[in-house]
Coordinates of C-alpha atoms and ligand atoms in Angstrom, one line a residue:
X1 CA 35.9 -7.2 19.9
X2 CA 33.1 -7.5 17.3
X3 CA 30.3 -4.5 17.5
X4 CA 28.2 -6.9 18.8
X5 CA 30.1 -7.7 21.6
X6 CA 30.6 -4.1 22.4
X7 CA 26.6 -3.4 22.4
X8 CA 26.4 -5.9 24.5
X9 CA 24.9 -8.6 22.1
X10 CA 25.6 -12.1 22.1
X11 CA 29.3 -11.8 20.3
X12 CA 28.3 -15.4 19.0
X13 CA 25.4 -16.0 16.2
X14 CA 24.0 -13.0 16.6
X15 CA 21.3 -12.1 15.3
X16 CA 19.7 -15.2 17.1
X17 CA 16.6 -16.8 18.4
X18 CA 15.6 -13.8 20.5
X19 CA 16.8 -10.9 18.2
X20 CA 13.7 -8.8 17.8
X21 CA 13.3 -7.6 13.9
X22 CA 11.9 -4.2 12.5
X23 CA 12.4 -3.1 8.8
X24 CA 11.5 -0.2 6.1
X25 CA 9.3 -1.3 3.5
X26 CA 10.2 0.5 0.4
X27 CA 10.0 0.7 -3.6
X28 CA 12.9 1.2 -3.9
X29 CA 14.8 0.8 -0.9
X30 CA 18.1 -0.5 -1.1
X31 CA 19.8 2.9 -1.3
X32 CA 18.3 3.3 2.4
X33 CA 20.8 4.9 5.3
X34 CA 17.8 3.5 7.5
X35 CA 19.6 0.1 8.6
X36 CA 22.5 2.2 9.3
X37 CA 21.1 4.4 11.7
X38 CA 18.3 2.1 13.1
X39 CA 21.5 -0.5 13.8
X40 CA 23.6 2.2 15.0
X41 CA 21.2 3.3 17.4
X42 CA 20.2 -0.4 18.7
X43 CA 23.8 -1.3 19.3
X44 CA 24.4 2.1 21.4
X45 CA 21.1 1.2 23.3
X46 CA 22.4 -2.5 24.1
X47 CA 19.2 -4.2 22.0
X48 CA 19.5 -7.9 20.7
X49 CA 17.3 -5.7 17.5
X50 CA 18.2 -5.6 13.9
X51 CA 16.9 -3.4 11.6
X52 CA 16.7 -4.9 7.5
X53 CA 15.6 -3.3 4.0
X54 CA 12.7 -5.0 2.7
X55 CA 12.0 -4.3 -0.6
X56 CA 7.9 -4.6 -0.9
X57 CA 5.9 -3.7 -4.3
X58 CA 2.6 -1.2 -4.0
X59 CA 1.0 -4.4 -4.8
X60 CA 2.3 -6.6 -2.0
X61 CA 1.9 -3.8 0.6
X62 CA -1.1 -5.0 2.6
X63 CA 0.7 -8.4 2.0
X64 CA 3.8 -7.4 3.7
X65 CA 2.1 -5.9 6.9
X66 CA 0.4 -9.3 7.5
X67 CA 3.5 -10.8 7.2
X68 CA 5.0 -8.6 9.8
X69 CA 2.0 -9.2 11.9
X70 CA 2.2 -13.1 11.8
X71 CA 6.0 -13.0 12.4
X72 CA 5.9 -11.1 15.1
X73 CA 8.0 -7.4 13.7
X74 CA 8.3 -4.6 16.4
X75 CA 7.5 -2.1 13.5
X76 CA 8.5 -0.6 10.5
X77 CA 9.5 2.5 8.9
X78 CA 7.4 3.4 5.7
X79 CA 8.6 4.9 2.7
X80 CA 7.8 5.8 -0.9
X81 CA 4.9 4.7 -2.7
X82 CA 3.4 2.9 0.3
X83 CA 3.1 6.8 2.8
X84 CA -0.6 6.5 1.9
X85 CA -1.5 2.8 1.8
X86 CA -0.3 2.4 5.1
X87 CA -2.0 5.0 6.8
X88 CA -5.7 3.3 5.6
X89 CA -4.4 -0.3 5.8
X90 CA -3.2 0.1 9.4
X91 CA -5.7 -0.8 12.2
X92 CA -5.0 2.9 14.3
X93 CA -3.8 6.1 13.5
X94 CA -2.2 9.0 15.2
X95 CA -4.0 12.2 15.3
X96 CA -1.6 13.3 12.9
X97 CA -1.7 10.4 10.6
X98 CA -5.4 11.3 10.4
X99 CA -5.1 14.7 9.2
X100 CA -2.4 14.4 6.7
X101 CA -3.6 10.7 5.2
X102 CA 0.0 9.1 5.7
X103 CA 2.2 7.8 7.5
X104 CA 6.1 6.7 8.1
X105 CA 5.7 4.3 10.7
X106 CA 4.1 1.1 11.8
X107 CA 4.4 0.3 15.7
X108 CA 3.7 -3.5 16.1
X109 CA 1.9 -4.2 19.4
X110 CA 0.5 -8.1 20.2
X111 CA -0.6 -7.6 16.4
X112 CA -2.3 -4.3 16.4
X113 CA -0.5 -2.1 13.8
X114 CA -0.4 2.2 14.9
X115 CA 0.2 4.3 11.7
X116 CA 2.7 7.5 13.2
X117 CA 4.4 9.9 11.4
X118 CA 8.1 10.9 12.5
X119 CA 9.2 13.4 9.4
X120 CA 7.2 16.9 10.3
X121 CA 8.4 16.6 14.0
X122 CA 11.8 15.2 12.9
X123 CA 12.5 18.2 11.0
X124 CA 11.2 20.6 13.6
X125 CA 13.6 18.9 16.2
X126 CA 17.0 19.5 13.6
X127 CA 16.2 22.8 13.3
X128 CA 16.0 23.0 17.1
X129 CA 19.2 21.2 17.2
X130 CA 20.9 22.0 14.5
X131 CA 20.1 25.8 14.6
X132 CA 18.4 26.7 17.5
X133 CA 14.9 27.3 15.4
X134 CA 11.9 27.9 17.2
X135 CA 9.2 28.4 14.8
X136 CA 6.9 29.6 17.6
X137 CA 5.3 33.0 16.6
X138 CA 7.3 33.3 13.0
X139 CA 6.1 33.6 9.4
X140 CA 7.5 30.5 7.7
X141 CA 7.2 28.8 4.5
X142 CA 7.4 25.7 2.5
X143 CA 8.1 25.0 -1.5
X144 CA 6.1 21.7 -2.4
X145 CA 3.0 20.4 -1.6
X146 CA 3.7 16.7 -1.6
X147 CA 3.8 14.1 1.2
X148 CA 6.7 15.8 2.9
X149 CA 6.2 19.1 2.6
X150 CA 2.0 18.7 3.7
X151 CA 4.0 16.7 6.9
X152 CA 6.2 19.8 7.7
X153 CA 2.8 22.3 7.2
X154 CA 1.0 20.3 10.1
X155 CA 4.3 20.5 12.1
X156 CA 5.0 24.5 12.2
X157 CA 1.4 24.9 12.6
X158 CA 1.6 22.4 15.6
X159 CA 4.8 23.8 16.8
X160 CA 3.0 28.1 16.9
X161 CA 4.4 29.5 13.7
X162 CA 2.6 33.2 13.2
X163 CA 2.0 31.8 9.3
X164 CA 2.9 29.2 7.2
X165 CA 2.7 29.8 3.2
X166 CA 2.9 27.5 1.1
X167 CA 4.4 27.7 -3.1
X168 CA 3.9 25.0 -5.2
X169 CA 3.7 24.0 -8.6
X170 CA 0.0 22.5 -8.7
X171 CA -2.5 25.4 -6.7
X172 CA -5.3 22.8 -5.9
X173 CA -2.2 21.0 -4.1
X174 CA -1.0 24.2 -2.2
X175 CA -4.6 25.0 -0.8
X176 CA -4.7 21.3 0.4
X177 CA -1.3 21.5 1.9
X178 CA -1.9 25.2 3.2
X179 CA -5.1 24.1 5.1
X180 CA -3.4 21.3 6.9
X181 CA -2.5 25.1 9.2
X182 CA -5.6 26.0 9.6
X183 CA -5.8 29.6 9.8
X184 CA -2.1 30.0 9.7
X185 CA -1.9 28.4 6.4
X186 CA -2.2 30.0 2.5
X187 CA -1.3 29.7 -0.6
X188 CA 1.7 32.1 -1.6
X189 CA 3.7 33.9 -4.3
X190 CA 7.6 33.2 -4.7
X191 CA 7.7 36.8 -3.9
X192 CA 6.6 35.8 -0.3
X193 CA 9.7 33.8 0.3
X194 CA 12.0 37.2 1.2
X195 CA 9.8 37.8 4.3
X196 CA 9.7 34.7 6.4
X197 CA 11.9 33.4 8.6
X198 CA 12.6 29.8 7.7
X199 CA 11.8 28.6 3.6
X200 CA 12.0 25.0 3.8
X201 CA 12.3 23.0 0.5
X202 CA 10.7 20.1 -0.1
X203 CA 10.3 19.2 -3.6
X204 CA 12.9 16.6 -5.1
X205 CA 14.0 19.1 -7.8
X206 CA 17.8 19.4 -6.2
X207 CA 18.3 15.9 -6.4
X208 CA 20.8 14.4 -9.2
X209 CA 18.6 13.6 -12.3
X210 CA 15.1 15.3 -11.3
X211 CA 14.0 17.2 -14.8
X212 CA 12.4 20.2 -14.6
X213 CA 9.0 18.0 -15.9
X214 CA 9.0 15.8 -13.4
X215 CA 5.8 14.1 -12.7
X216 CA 3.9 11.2 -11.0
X217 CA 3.8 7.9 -12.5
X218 CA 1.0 8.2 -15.1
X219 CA 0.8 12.0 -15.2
X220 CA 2.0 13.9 -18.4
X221 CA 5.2 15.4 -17.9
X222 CA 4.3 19.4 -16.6
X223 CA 7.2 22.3 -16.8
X224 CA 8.5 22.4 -13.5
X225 CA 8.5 25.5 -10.6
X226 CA 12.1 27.0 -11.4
X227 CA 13.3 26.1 -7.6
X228 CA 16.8 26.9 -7.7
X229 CA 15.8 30.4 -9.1
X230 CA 13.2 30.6 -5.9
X231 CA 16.4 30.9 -3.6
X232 CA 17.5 33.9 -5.7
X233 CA 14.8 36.4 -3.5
X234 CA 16.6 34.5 0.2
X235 CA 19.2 36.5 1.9
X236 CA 20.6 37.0 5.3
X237 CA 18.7 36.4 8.8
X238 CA 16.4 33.8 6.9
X239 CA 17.0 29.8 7.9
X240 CA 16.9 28.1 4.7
X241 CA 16.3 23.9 4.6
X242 CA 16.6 21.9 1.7
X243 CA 14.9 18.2 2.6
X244 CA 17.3 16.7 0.0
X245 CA 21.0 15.8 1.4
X246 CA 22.2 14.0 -1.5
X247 CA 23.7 16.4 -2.9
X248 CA 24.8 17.9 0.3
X249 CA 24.6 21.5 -0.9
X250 CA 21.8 21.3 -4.0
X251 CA 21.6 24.4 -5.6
X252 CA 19.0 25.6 -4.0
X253 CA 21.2 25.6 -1.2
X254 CA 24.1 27.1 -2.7
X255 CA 22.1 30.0 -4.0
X256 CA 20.7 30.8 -0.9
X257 CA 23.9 30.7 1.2
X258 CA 25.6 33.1 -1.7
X259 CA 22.9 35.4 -0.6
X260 CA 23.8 35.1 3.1
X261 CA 21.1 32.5 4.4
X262 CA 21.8 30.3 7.1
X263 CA 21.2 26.8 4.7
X264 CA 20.9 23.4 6.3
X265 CA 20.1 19.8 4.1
X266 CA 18.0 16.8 5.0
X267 CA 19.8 14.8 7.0
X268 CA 19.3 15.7 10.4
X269 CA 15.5 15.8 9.4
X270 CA 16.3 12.4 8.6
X271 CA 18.3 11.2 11.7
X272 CA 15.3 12.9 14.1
X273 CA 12.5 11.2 12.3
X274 CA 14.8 7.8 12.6
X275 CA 15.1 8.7 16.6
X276 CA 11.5 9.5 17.3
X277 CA 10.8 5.9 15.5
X278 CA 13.4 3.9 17.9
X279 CA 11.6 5.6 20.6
X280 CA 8.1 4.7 19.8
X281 CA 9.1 1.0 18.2
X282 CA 11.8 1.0 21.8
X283 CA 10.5 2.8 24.3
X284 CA 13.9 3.9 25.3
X285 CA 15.7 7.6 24.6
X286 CA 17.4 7.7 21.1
X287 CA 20.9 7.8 21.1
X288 CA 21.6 10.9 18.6
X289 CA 25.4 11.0 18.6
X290 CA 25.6 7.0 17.7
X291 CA 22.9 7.6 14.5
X292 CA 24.7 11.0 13.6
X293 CA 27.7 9.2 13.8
X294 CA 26.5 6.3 11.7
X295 CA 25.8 9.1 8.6
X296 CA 28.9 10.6 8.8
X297 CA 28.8 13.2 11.8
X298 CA 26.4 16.7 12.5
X299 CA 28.4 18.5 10.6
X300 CA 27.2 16.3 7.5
X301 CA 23.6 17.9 7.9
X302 CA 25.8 21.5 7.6
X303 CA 26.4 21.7 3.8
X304 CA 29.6 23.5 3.1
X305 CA 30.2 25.0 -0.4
X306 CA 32.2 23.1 -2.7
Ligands
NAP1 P1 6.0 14.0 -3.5 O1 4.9 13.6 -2.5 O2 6.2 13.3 -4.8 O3 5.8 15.5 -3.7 C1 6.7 16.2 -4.5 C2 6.4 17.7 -4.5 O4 7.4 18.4 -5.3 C3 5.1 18.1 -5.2 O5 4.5 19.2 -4.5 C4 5.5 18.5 -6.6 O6 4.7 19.5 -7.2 C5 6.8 19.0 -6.4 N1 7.7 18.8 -7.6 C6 8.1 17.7 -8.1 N2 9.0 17.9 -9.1 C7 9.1 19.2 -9.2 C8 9.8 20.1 -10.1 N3 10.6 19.6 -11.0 N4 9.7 21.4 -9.9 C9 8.9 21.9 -9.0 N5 8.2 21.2 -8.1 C10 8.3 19.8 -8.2 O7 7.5 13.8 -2.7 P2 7.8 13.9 -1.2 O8 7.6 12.6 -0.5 O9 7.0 15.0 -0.6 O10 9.3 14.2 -1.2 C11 9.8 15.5 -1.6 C12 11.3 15.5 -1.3 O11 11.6 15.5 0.1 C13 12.1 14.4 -2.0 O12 13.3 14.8 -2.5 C14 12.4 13.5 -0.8 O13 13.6 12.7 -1.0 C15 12.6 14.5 0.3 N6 12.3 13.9 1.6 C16 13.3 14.0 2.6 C17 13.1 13.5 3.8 C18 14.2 13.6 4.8 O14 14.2 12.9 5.9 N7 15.2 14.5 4.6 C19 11.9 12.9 4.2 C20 10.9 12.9 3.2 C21 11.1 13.4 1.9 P3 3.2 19.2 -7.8 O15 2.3 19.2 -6.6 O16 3.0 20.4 -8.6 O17 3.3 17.9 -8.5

């Protein structure tokens, strides 16, 4: 029996004439585990969907969504450089999509296109998972300031943590991320990062080939925070998350589980921001253990030592 037949689907020329489409709009995007898990999750569910890579340039963005539009996509999932376009060129945002000026997700209704954003409450719900992490009431914080990490602010301020400090490379960036927590929020020290309770990571400095000078496109190359170092002051009773999961275990990672911190990658942040998108483009309940399944299992978002 093909996988078609066993969701369900047509077993014969599938996709078809009623197979509903979404996509991620990306540059790039062809390394993307989002087909597998959007797929994964459609078949468990029974959908005639299917779920595509759609490589789109910054240029062609507000080119693409009119194309979605007009052929009449369900929604799409929204990734790097286009985080911030979308959010403006979308017709309504979510509360949250106003306050953090970005967005993951496009949900396609009769035409009118709804900016959302999946990845702060995606990561919140792993750690509940995953962990059994309530951030309710505890002093947490976050390395990076960037799209990611300004997402996961606004979530533990939204989700009760007692403070959320933010350490970053660029200060103007960390008092812009840091206020996205109102009072809870401030700028912090690497010192900082022995007290809290969860340190979540979210710069791209574990991942293979990011230099130390990393920068934006256009920006002079800048020395960068010495992150792997930063896991040197972690230790036991701490929850330690780096958003990267390829590598599995980055260094950061590794340091901080030498030290005795319970460490945890990316990738169930990124199979809970995936779920929370099939539910909003869906309407129906995600089906976690199909999409965990599709990325190798839970205990790939549990990074063992080599
Ligand atoms: P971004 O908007 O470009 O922000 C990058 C942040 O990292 C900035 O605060 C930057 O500091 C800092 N940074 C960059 N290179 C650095 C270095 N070498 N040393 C120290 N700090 C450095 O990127 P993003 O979208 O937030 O993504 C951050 C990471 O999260 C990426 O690795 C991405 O793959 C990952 N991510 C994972 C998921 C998931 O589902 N698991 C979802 C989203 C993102 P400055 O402000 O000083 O420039």
């Amino acid at each position: 029996m093909t996988s078609a037949a066993a969701a369900g689907r047509p077993a014969v020329a599938w996709p078809g004439a009623r197979t509903e489409l979404v996509g991620v709009v990306g540059d790039p995007v062809r390394h993307s585990l989002s087909p597998l898990l959007h797929n994964a999750a459609f078949a468990a569910l029974g959908l005639d969907w299917a779920y595509v890579a759609f490589p789109v340039a910054r240029s062609e963005l507000a080119v693409a969504l009119a194309g979605a539009r007009a052929l009449g996509l369900r929604g799409l999932s929204v990734t790097m450089p286009h985080k911030e376009a979308i959010a403006r060129a979308a017709d309504q945002r979510s509360r949250a999509v106003e306050r953090l000026g970005a967005a993951n997700t496009v949900v396609l209704r009769s035409g009118i296109a709804v900016a959302e954003t999946t990845d702060g409450v995606g990561l919140l719900d792993d750690l509940r998972e995953g962990a059994g992490f309530d951030a309710s009431g505890l002093r947490c914080a976050v390395v990076g300031a960037g799209g990611a990490a300004r997402a996961v602010v606004l979530a533990l301020a939204e989700a009760g943590a007692r403070s959320v400090v933010v350490v970053n490379r660029t200060a103007d960036r960390a008092a812009q991320a840091a206020a996205l927590a109102g009072s809870a929020g401030r700028v912090g020290t690497p010192g900082e990062l022995a007290d809290v309770a969860l340190v979540v990571q979210a710069t791209p400095a574990g991942m293979p080939g990011a230099a130390s000078g990393a920068a934006r496109p256009g920006e002079p190359a800048r020395p960068g925070l010495a992150v792997a170092a930063l896991a040197r002051r972690l230790g036991a009773g701490q929850l330690v998350v780096d958003l990267v999961y390829h590598p599995p275990m980055t260094p950061f990672l590794a340091e901080a589980a030498s030290r005795g911190a319970t460490v945890r990658n990316g990738l169930g942040m990124l199979v809970h921001q995936a779920a929370h998108q099939c539910s909003l483009w869906t309407g129906e309940s995600a089906p976690l253990e199909a999409m965990w399944a599709a990325v190798g299992g839970r205990t790939a978002g549990r990074p063992v030592e080599p």
